[in-house]
Amino acid sequence: MRALVAGGAGFIGSHLCDRLLADGHTVVAIDNFISGRPQNVAHLADHPAFTLVDHDITKPLPDHAELHPSKPFDTVFHLASPASPSDFLRIPLEILDVGSTGTRIMLDLAVRDGARFLLASTSEVYGDPLVHPQPESYWGNVDSIGPRSCYDEAKRYAEALTFAYRRVHEADTTMVRIFNTYGPRMRIDDGRVLVNFIVQALSGQPLTVHGDGMHTRSYCFVSDLVDGLLAVARRGGPGPYNVGNPVECTVLDLAEQVIAITGSSSTIELMPLPAERAGDPQRRRPDLHRITTDLQWVPKVGLDEGMRLMIAAIAAELDAVD
Ligand code: UDP
């Protein structure tokens, strides 16, 4: 397969590139490094089946031999978007652009080539959910003007656009809704909870738990997530499919686990919920019935095992900075 990975230098995108190459495919990654990092794919620089194109997908495709119609793609994976709540505050317009214009340009490319198109959507389309756990049939509870709306609504629009291309152009589309994912290659300044807690624990600072720490999330290790993406891409069909880990834990619990695994002497500091977090989802857990029934996909990596791998990666990165 000749695959295009939009967002290929990002956290999940770079792991997907690794996996596609290991499986013998040819990969063209596009990234503008707004949240992705060159170091995530630096180890692939000399790989004969890998090309990295530095480009913003909200702009027309550049004149590049690997993007020419004479070399059509079989699959277009669209993972390009900043995805951390700190990005929602910093670059909301860019997030809206990549979810709308960027998605349209990637869909046009897939139609041009007759390629299968996989949209990486998000559990954020469920907003602050009133149904728990969240099945794909749930329409969500999204604040259309709050601090998260740039991401939530961009992804909801991207889903609508993808289904419109399917109906109007008979495009071969599919989609996943990705729940909280963690693992090596998340930026240490990403701002998401596990990165914050691990950096804080390793540097002896207090772990900053928002509110009473009773919010819940369900954390999926990145290798499981990539397995899920590939299972959905192979099967095709409209989706969407939830992809995530169904083991739910509170943020306070997570902080305690990070302290236990790192052996850190850090304390836990309950701090007021930051103002921009007021509308955050209180609980989140995927209902995986659809993907487990249709694709027999189940996550395999437990939180303890996955956290150890992520802690080792962050420790190495912090050591390199020192
Ligand atoms: N959170 C926290 N301390 C932090 C960062 C996040 O308590 O330093 C909480 C946050 O309020 C939310 C949960 O952790 O309840 C998950 O936040 P994250 O930014 O990881 O991702 P989200 O799932 O909200 O997009």
mmCIF file of C-alpha atoms and ligand atoms in Angstrom:
data_model
loop_
_atom_site.group_PDB
_atom_site.id
_atom_site.type_symbol
_atom_site.label_atom_id
_atom_site.label_comp_id
_atom_site.label_asym_id
_atom_site.label_seq_id
_atom_site.Cartn_x
_atom_site.Cartn_y
_atom_site.Cartn_z
ATOM 1 C CA MET A 1 0.000 0.000 0.000
ATOM 2 C CA ARG A 2 1.051 3.589 -0.682
ATOM 3 C CA ALA A 3 -0.171 5.596 2.279
ATOM 4 C CA LEU A 4 -0.370 9.288 2.995
ATOM 5 C CA VAL A 5 -0.306 10.273 6.669
ATOM 6 C CA ALA A 6 -1.393 13.865 7.269
ATOM 7 C CA GLY A 7 0.004 14.808 10.667
ATOM 8 C CA GLY A 8 2.711 12.179 10.214
ATOM 9 C CA ALA A 9 5.199 13.909 12.536
ATOM 10 C CA GLY A 10 2.669 14.158 15.347
ATOM 11 C CA PHE A 11 2.403 11.945 18.405
ATOM 12 C CA ILE A 12 -0.026 9.358 16.974
ATOM 13 C CA GLY A 13 0.845 10.017 13.311
ATOM 14 C CA SER A 14 4.517 9.176 13.790
ATOM 15 C CA HIS A 15 3.687 5.866 15.475
ATOM 16 C CA LEU A 16 1.349 5.093 12.584
ATOM 17 C CA CYS A 17 4.168 5.820 10.090
ATOM 18 C CA ASP A 18 6.471 3.435 11.980
ATOM 19 C CA ARG A 19 3.887 0.698 11.885
ATOM 20 C CA LEU A 20 3.012 1.115 8.198
ATOM 21 C CA LEU A 21 6.711 0.999 7.263
ATOM 22 C CA ALA A 22 7.298 -2.048 9.456
ATOM 23 C CA ASP A 23 4.432 -3.753 7.613
ATOM 24 C CA GLY A 24 6.175 -3.063 4.279
ATOM 25 C CA HIS A 25 4.130 -0.106 3.031
ATOM 26 C CA THR A 26 5.320 3.120 1.410
ATOM 27 C CA VAL A 27 4.564 6.221 3.471
ATOM 28 C CA VAL A 28 4.403 9.902 2.625
ATOM 29 C CA ALA A 29 3.978 11.995 5.776
ATOM 30 C CA ILE A 30 2.820 15.615 5.620
ATOM 31 C CA ASP A 31 3.242 17.915 8.595
ATOM 32 C CA ASN A 32 3.647 21.645 9.214
ATOM 33 C CA PHE A 33 5.082 21.040 12.720
ATOM 34 C CA ILE A 34 2.541 23.268 14.447
ATOM 35 C CA SER A 35 2.264 20.560 17.102
ATOM 36 C CA GLY A 36 4.202 17.687 15.502
ATOM 37 C CA ARG A 37 7.968 17.498 15.896
ATOM 38 C CA PRO A 38 10.750 16.645 13.436
ATOM 39 C CA GLN A 39 12.364 14.438 16.095
ATOM 40 C CA ASN A 40 9.315 12.119 16.051
ATOM 41 C CA VAL A 41 10.270 10.949 12.559
ATOM 42 C CA ALA A 42 14.015 11.728 12.542
ATOM 43 C CA HIS A 43 14.791 7.990 12.789
ATOM 44 C CA LEU A 44 12.957 7.473 9.473
ATOM 45 C CA ALA A 45 14.951 10.045 7.509
ATOM 46 C CA ASP A 46 16.969 7.438 5.616
ATOM 47 C CA HIS A 47 14.187 4.890 5.226
ATOM 48 C CA PRO A 48 13.799 4.216 1.497
ATOM 49 C CA ALA A 49 10.009 3.927 1.715
ATOM 50 C CA PHE A 50 9.479 7.120 3.743
ATOM 51 C CA THR A 51 9.092 10.717 2.578
ATOM 52 C CA LEU A 52 8.395 13.699 4.805
ATOM 53 C CA VAL A 53 6.781 16.766 3.241
ATOM 54 C CA ASP A 54 6.851 19.985 5.291
ATOM 55 C CA HIS A 55 3.497 21.475 4.367
ATOM 56 C CA ASP A 56 0.340 22.980 5.878
ATOM 57 C CA ILE A 57 -2.587 20.921 4.549
ATOM 58 C CA THR A 58 -4.935 23.900 4.696
ATOM 59 C CA LYS A 59 -3.015 25.231 1.673
ATOM 60 C CA PRO A 60 -3.187 23.711 -1.837
ATOM 61 C CA LEU A 61 -0.976 20.662 -2.278
ATOM 62 C CA PRO A 62 2.615 21.619 -3.076
ATOM 63 C CA ASP A 63 4.328 20.661 -6.291
ATOM 64 C CA HIS A 64 6.076 17.533 -5.001
ATOM 65 C CA ALA A 65 6.925 14.364 -6.919
ATOM 66 C CA GLU A 66 5.506 12.115 -4.171
ATOM 67 C CA LEU A 67 2.155 13.943 -4.284
ATOM 68 C CA HIS A 68 1.803 13.821 -8.059
ATOM 69 C CA PRO A 69 -1.295 12.087 -9.521
ATOM 70 C CA SER A 70 1.030 9.678 -11.336
ATOM 71 C CA LYS A 71 1.794 8.148 -7.912
ATOM 72 C CA PRO A 72 -1.681 7.612 -6.475
ATOM 73 C CA PHE A 73 -2.263 6.746 -2.835
ATOM 74 C CA ASP A 74 -4.218 3.697 -1.703
ATOM 75 C CA THR A 75 -5.054 5.138 1.698
ATOM 76 C CA VAL A 76 -5.122 8.669 3.104
ATOM 77 C CA PHE A 77 -4.929 8.835 6.902
ATOM 78 C CA HIS A 78 -5.964 12.289 8.108
ATOM 79 C CA LEU A 79 -4.525 12.782 11.594
ATOM 80 C CA ALA A 80 -3.463 16.399 11.178
ATOM 81 C CA SER A 81 -4.639 18.554 14.086
ATOM 82 C CA PRO A 82 -3.356 19.937 17.351
ATOM 83 C CA ALA A 83 -5.294 18.076 20.055
ATOM 84 C CA SER A 84 -4.288 19.359 23.487
ATOM 85 C CA PRO A 85 -6.513 21.699 25.515
ATOM 86 C CA SER A 86 -3.510 24.057 25.755
ATOM 87 C CA ASP A 87 -3.537 24.220 21.922
ATOM 88 C CA PHE A 88 -7.246 25.079 22.014
ATOM 89 C CA LEU A 89 -6.345 28.319 23.802
ATOM 90 C CA ARG A 90 -3.208 29.067 21.798
ATOM 91 C CA ILE A 91 -4.194 28.328 18.181
ATOM 92 C CA PRO A 92 -7.977 27.934 17.874
ATOM 93 C CA LEU A 93 -8.160 29.417 14.366
ATOM 94 C CA GLU A 94 -5.530 27.009 13.024
ATOM 95 C CA ILE A 95 -7.461 24.104 14.585
ATOM 96 C CA LEU A 96 -10.693 25.219 12.920
ATOM 97 C CA ASP A 97 -8.868 25.601 9.589
ATOM 98 C CA VAL A 98 -7.260 22.179 9.612
ATOM 99 C CA GLY A 99 -10.520 20.479 10.608
ATOM 100 C CA SER A 100 -12.432 22.225 7.823
ATOM 101 C CA THR A 101 -10.235 23.295 4.882
ATOM 102 C CA GLY A 102 -7.529 20.742 5.682
ATOM 103 C CA THR A 103 -10.045 17.904 5.783
ATOM 104 C CA ARG A 104 -11.571 19.029 2.492
ATOM 105 C CA ILE A 105 -8.181 19.107 0.756
ATOM 106 C CA MET A 106 -7.358 15.614 2.058
ATOM 107 C CA LEU A 107 -10.766 14.326 0.927
ATOM 108 C CA ASP A 108 -10.210 15.817 -2.539
ATOM 109 C CA LEU A 109 -6.853 14.067 -2.707
ATOM 110 C CA ALA A 110 -8.453 10.739 -1.735
ATOM 111 C CA VAL A 111 -11.149 11.207 -4.394
ATOM 112 C CA ARG A 112 -8.505 12.145 -6.982
ATOM 113 C CA ASP A 113 -6.647 8.895 -6.323
ATOM 114 C CA GLY A 114 -9.612 6.639 -5.589
ATOM 115 C CA ALA A 115 -7.971 6.098 -2.187
ATOM 116 C CA ARG A 116 -9.608 5.011 1.035
ATOM 117 C CA PHE A 117 -9.854 7.987 3.418
ATOM 118 C CA LEU A 118 -9.647 7.560 7.194
ATOM 119 C CA LEU A 119 -10.626 10.531 9.344
ATOM 120 C CA ALA A 120 -9.164 10.673 12.833
ATOM 121 C CA SER A 121 -12.083 12.149 14.731
ATOM 122 C CA THR A 122 -12.328 12.334 18.491
ATOM 123 C CA SER A 123 -14.285 11.485 21.609
ATOM 124 C CA GLU A 124 -14.610 15.270 21.931
ATOM 125 C CA VAL A 125 -17.572 15.064 19.543
ATOM 126 C CA TYR A 126 -19.476 13.715 22.587
ATOM 127 C CA GLY A 127 -18.695 16.926 24.521
ATOM 128 C CA ASP A 128 -19.472 16.690 28.244
ATOM 129 C CA PRO A 129 -21.424 13.467 27.792
ATOM 130 C CA LEU A 130 -24.817 12.803 29.335
ATOM 131 C CA VAL A 131 -24.580 9.145 28.319
ATOM 132 C CA HIS A 132 -21.912 6.927 29.899
ATOM 133 C CA PRO A 133 -19.995 5.108 28.500
ATOM 134 C CA GLN A 134 -20.260 6.747 25.090
ATOM 135 C CA PRO A 135 -21.470 4.625 22.135
ATOM 136 C CA GLU A 136 -21.067 5.859 18.554
ATOM 137 C CA SER A 137 -24.834 6.359 18.374
ATOM 138 C CA TYR A 138 -24.696 9.131 21.013
ATOM 139 C CA TRP A 139 -25.025 12.596 19.424
ATOM 140 C CA GLY A 140 -23.155 14.390 22.182
ATOM 141 C CA ASN A 141 -23.457 17.422 24.426
ATOM 142 C CA VAL A 142 -21.119 20.028 22.969
ATOM 143 C CA ASP A 143 -20.772 23.701 23.910
ATOM 144 C CA SER A 144 -20.427 25.375 20.510
ATOM 145 C CA ILE A 145 -18.788 28.553 21.869
ATOM 146 C CA GLY A 146 -16.642 27.366 24.809
ATOM 147 C CA PRO A 147 -12.830 27.075 24.923
ATOM 148 C CA ARG A 148 -12.938 23.543 23.492
ATOM 149 C CA SER A 149 -15.368 24.398 20.724
ATOM 150 C CA CYS A 150 -12.624 25.070 18.147
ATOM 151 C CA TYR A 151 -11.598 21.419 18.323
ATOM 152 C CA ASP A 152 -14.957 19.792 19.027
ATOM 153 C CA GLU A 153 -16.776 21.649 16.265
ATOM 154 C CA ALA A 154 -13.907 21.341 13.779
ATOM 155 C CA LYS A 155 -14.013 17.574 14.216
ATOM 156 C CA ARG A 156 -17.812 17.473 14.043
ATOM 157 C CA TYR A 157 -17.629 19.475 10.815
ATOM 158 C CA ALA A 158 -14.905 17.124 9.526
ATOM 159 C CA GLU A 159 -17.195 14.166 10.234
ATOM 160 C CA ALA A 160 -20.077 15.850 8.389
ATOM 161 C CA LEU A 161 -17.799 16.695 5.459
ATOM 162 C CA THR A 162 -16.537 13.126 5.279
ATOM 163 C CA PHE A 163 -20.060 11.732 5.165
ATOM 164 C CA ALA A 164 -21.038 14.343 2.547
ATOM 165 C CA TYR A 165 -18.126 13.230 0.327
ATOM 166 C CA ARG A 166 -19.263 9.659 0.780
ATOM 167 C CA ARG A 167 -22.802 10.559 -0.322
ATOM 168 C CA VAL A 168 -21.983 13.040 -3.089
ATOM 169 C CA HIS A 169 -18.730 11.642 -4.513
ATOM 170 C CA GLU A 170 -19.136 8.041 -3.376
ATOM 171 C CA ALA A 171 -15.779 8.475 -1.664
ATOM 172 C CA ASP A 172 -14.397 5.418 0.137
ATOM 173 C CA THR A 173 -14.359 6.920 3.621
ATOM 174 C CA THR A 174 -14.132 5.610 7.137
ATOM 175 C CA MET A 175 -13.605 7.226 10.529
ATOM 176 C CA VAL A 176 -12.468 6.618 14.073
ATOM 177 C CA ARG A 177 -13.238 8.555 17.233
ATOM 178 C CA ILE A 178 -10.058 8.542 19.275
ATOM 179 C CA PHE A 179 -10.311 8.619 23.082
ATOM 180 C CA ASN A 180 -7.496 9.796 25.381
ATOM 181 C CA THR A 181 -4.244 8.306 24.125
ATOM 182 C CA TYR A 182 -0.798 8.373 25.719
ATOM 183 C CA GLY A 183 2.713 7.133 25.119
ATOM 184 C CA PRO A 184 6.217 8.135 24.072
ATOM 185 C CA ARG A 185 6.581 11.185 21.779
ATOM 186 C CA MET A 186 3.955 13.372 23.442
ATOM 187 C CA ARG A 187 5.548 16.807 23.819
ATOM 188 C CA ILE A 188 6.720 17.413 27.381
ATOM 189 C CA ASP A 189 5.013 20.830 27.205
ATOM 190 C CA ASP A 190 1.860 19.296 25.703
ATOM 191 C CA GLY A 191 -0.185 20.252 28.768
ATOM 192 C CA ARG A 192 -2.230 17.066 28.929
ATOM 193 C CA VAL A 193 -2.591 15.402 32.252
ATOM 194 C CA LEU A 194 -0.323 12.372 32.010
ATOM 195 C CA VAL A 195 2.562 14.348 30.544
ATOM 196 C CA ASN A 196 2.171 17.013 33.216
ATOM 197 C CA PHE A 197 2.074 14.456 36.029
ATOM 198 C CA ILE A 198 5.078 12.500 34.760
ATOM 199 C CA VAL A 199 7.203 15.637 34.234
ATOM 200 C CA GLN A 200 6.166 16.920 37.674
ATOM 201 C CA ALA A 201 6.903 13.578 39.379
ATOM 202 C CA LEU A 202 10.293 13.218 37.709
ATOM 203 C CA SER A 203 11.330 16.751 38.660
ATOM 204 C CA GLY A 204 10.044 16.595 42.224
ATOM 205 C CA GLN A 205 7.314 19.196 41.758
ATOM 206 C CA PRO A 206 3.774 18.813 43.133
ATOM 207 C CA LEU A 207 1.323 17.082 40.800
ATOM 208 C CA THR A 208 -1.313 19.652 39.826
ATOM 209 C CA VAL A 209 -4.706 17.975 40.165
ATOM 210 C CA HIS A 210 -7.559 20.191 39.006
ATOM 211 C CA GLY A 211 -10.627 20.508 41.233
ATOM 212 C CA ASP A 212 -11.278 17.512 43.467
ATOM 213 C CA GLY A 213 -9.605 15.136 40.995
ATOM 214 C CA MET A 214 -12.793 13.145 40.548
ATOM 215 C CA HIS A 215 -12.980 13.774 36.774
ATOM 216 C CA THR A 216 -12.452 10.543 34.892
ATOM 217 C CA ARG A 217 -10.738 9.608 31.651
ATOM 218 C CA SER A 218 -9.840 6.253 30.048
ATOM 219 C CA TYR A 219 -6.287 6.008 28.722
ATOM 220 C CA CYS A 220 -5.259 4.014 25.668
ATOM 221 C CA PHE A 221 -1.622 3.235 24.928
ATOM 222 C CA VAL A 222 -0.537 4.459 21.508
ATOM 223 C CA SER A 223 0.428 1.038 20.073
ATOM 224 C CA ASP A 224 -3.091 -0.256 20.781
ATOM 225 C CA LEU A 225 -4.549 2.854 19.208
ATOM 226 C CA VAL A 226 -2.493 2.359 16.039
ATOM 227 C CA ASP A 227 -3.674 -1.284 15.878
ATOM 228 C CA GLY A 228 -7.235 0.012 16.031
ATOM 229 C CA LEU A 229 -6.659 2.603 13.277
ATOM 230 C CA LEU A 230 -5.219 -0.068 10.994
ATOM 231 C CA ALA A 231 -8.023 -2.518 11.719
ATOM 232 C CA VAL A 232 -10.589 0.139 10.762
ATOM 233 C CA ALA A 233 -8.596 1.230 7.690
ATOM 234 C CA ARG A 234 -8.360 -2.362 6.474
ATOM 235 C CA ARG A 235 -12.040 -3.055 6.836
ATOM 236 C CA GLY A 236 -13.381 0.285 5.596
ATOM 237 C CA GLY A 237 -17.084 1.069 5.748
ATOM 238 C CA PRO A 238 -18.486 4.348 6.985
ATOM 239 C CA GLY A 239 -17.885 3.985 10.732
ATOM 240 C CA PRO A 240 -17.470 5.803 12.986
ATOM 241 C CA TYR A 241 -15.635 3.477 15.345
ATOM 242 C CA ASN A 242 -14.672 4.413 18.894
ATOM 243 C CA VAL A 243 -11.037 3.520 19.564
ATOM 244 C CA GLY A 244 -9.727 3.699 23.109
ATOM 245 C CA ASN A 245 -9.244 1.798 26.322
ATOM 246 C CA PRO A 246 -12.349 1.142 28.449
ATOM 247 C CA VAL A 247 -10.567 1.189 31.828
ATOM 248 C CA GLU A 248 -11.711 4.415 33.446
ATOM 249 C CA CYS A 249 -9.856 6.128 36.262
ATOM 250 C CA THR A 250 -10.083 9.399 38.144
ATOM 251 C CA VAL A 251 -7.430 12.062 37.698
ATOM 252 C CA LEU A 252 -6.548 11.716 41.394
ATOM 253 C CA ASP A 253 -6.033 7.991 40.943
ATOM 254 C CA LEU A 254 -3.814 8.679 37.969
ATOM 255 C CA ALA A 255 -1.663 11.071 40.022
ATOM 256 C CA GLU A 256 -1.255 8.429 42.734
ATOM 257 C CA GLN A 257 -0.255 5.807 40.161
ATOM 258 C CA VAL A 258 2.354 8.107 38.600
ATOM 259 C CA ILE A 259 3.870 8.789 42.034
ATOM 260 C CA ALA A 260 3.909 5.080 42.867
ATOM 261 C CA ILE A 261 5.551 4.006 39.585
ATOM 262 C CA THR A 262 8.156 6.776 39.519
ATOM 263 C CA GLY A 263 8.872 6.417 43.242
ATOM 264 C CA SER A 264 8.759 10.213 43.359
ATOM 265 C CA SER A 265 8.654 12.203 46.572
ATOM 266 C CA SER A 266 6.305 14.722 44.906
ATOM 267 C CA THR A 267 3.073 15.619 46.652
ATOM 268 C CA ILE A 268 -0.374 15.986 45.122
ATOM 269 C CA GLU A 269 -1.725 19.533 45.028
ATOM 270 C CA LEU A 270 -5.453 20.018 44.522
ATOM 271 C CA MET A 271 -5.811 23.324 42.680
ATOM 272 C CA PRO A 272 -8.915 25.211 41.548
ATOM 273 C CA LEU A 273 -10.119 24.168 38.116
ATOM 274 C CA PRO A 274 -8.588 26.691 35.684
ATOM 275 C CA ALA A 275 -11.275 29.013 34.250
ATOM 276 C CA GLU A 276 -10.794 27.712 30.710
ATOM 277 C CA ARG A 277 -11.497 24.174 31.946
ATOM 278 C CA ALA A 278 -14.963 25.049 33.276
ATOM 279 C CA GLY A 279 -16.821 23.148 30.553
ATOM 280 C CA ASP A 280 -14.526 20.118 30.507
ATOM 281 C CA PRO A 281 -16.063 16.678 30.198
ATOM 282 C CA GLN A 282 -16.592 15.230 33.680
ATOM 283 C CA ARG A 283 -16.413 11.597 32.617
ATOM 284 C CA ARG A 284 -15.255 9.813 29.524
ATOM 285 C CA ARG A 285 -15.132 6.141 28.607
ATOM 286 C CA PRO A 286 -15.575 4.504 25.216
ATOM 287 C CA ASP A 287 -18.284 1.964 24.539
ATOM 288 C CA LEU A 288 -16.269 -0.435 22.371
ATOM 289 C CA HIS A 289 -19.066 -2.797 21.401
ATOM 290 C CA ARG A 290 -18.978 -1.852 17.714
ATOM 291 C CA ILE A 291 -15.234 -2.232 17.131
ATOM 292 C CA THR A 292 -14.885 -5.385 19.210
ATOM 293 C CA THR A 293 -17.844 -7.021 17.426
ATOM 294 C CA ASP A 294 -17.007 -5.953 13.858
ATOM 295 C CA LEU A 295 -13.202 -6.049 13.982
ATOM 296 C CA GLN A 296 -12.366 -8.143 17.040
ATOM 297 C CA TRP A 297 -10.067 -5.332 18.159
ATOM 298 C CA VAL A 298 -9.338 -4.981 21.870
ATOM 299 C CA PRO A 299 -6.645 -2.915 23.583
ATOM 300 C CA LYS A 300 -3.915 -5.033 25.168
ATOM 301 C CA VAL A 301 -1.569 -2.694 27.051
ATOM 302 C CA GLY A 302 -2.501 -1.987 30.664
ATOM 303 C CA LEU A 303 -2.052 1.465 32.197
ATOM 304 C CA ASP A 304 0.803 0.359 34.441
ATOM 305 C CA GLU A 305 2.799 -1.153 31.560
ATOM 306 C CA GLY A 306 2.093 1.773 29.218
ATOM 307 C CA MET A 307 2.957 4.372 31.845
ATOM 308 C CA ARG A 308 6.327 2.725 32.483
ATOM 309 C CA LEU A 309 7.180 3.045 28.777
ATOM 310 C CA MET A 310 6.069 6.656 28.701
ATOM 311 C CA ILE A 311 7.915 7.520 31.922
ATOM 312 C CA ALA A 312 11.137 6.052 30.475
ATOM 313 C CA ALA A 313 10.738 8.146 27.304
ATOM 314 C CA ILE A 314 10.081 11.362 29.227
ATOM 315 C CA ALA A 315 12.965 10.682 31.622
ATOM 316 C CA ALA A 316 15.309 10.273 28.652
ATOM 317 C CA GLU A 317 14.051 13.519 27.120
ATOM 318 C CA LEU A 318 14.442 15.436 30.388
ATOM 319 C CA ASP A 319 17.964 14.037 30.790
ATOM 320 C CA ALA A 320 18.851 15.221 27.290
ATOM 321 C CA VAL A 321 17.593 18.732 28.138
ATOM 322 C CA ASP A 322 19.732 18.904 31.334
HETATM 323 N N1 UDP B 1 -5.862 17.813 34.492
HETATM 324 C C1 UDP B 1 -5.347 17.974 35.775
HETATM 325 N N2 UDP B 1 -4.099 18.493 35.894
HETATM 326 C C2 UDP B 1 -3.325 18.852 34.835
HETATM 327 C C3 UDP B 1 -3.841 18.679 33.522
HETATM 328 C C4 UDP B 1 -5.125 18.164 33.399
HETATM 329 O O1 UDP B 1 -6.013 17.652 36.773
HETATM 330 O O2 UDP B 1 -2.183 19.307 35.035
HETATM 331 C C5 UDP B 1 -7.208 17.227 34.333
HETATM 332 C C6 UDP B 1 -8.174 18.022 33.478
HETATM 333 O O3 UDP B 1 -8.856 18.992 34.232
HETATM 334 C C7 UDP B 1 -9.084 16.921 32.947
HETATM 335 C C8 UDP B 1 -8.189 15.692 32.852
HETATM 336 O O4 UDP B 1 -7.052 15.988 33.652
HETATM 337 O O5 UDP B 1 -10.097 16.616 33.893
HETATM 338 C C9 UDP B 1 -7.725 15.371 31.452
HETATM 339 O O6 UDP B 1 -7.172 16.533 30.863
HETATM 340 P P1 UDP B 1 -6.274 16.501 29.562
HETATM 341 O O7 UDP B 1 -5.763 17.876 29.337
HETATM 342 O O8 UDP B 1 -5.256 15.421 29.673
HETATM 343 O O9 UDP B 1 -7.207 16.053 28.367
HETATM 344 P P2 UDP B 1 -8.755 16.146 28.009
HETATM 345 O O10 UDP B 1 -9.230 14.744 28.129
HETATM 346 O O11 UDP B 1 -9.446 17.075 28.994
HETATM 347 O O12 UDP B 1 -8.804 16.679 26.618
#
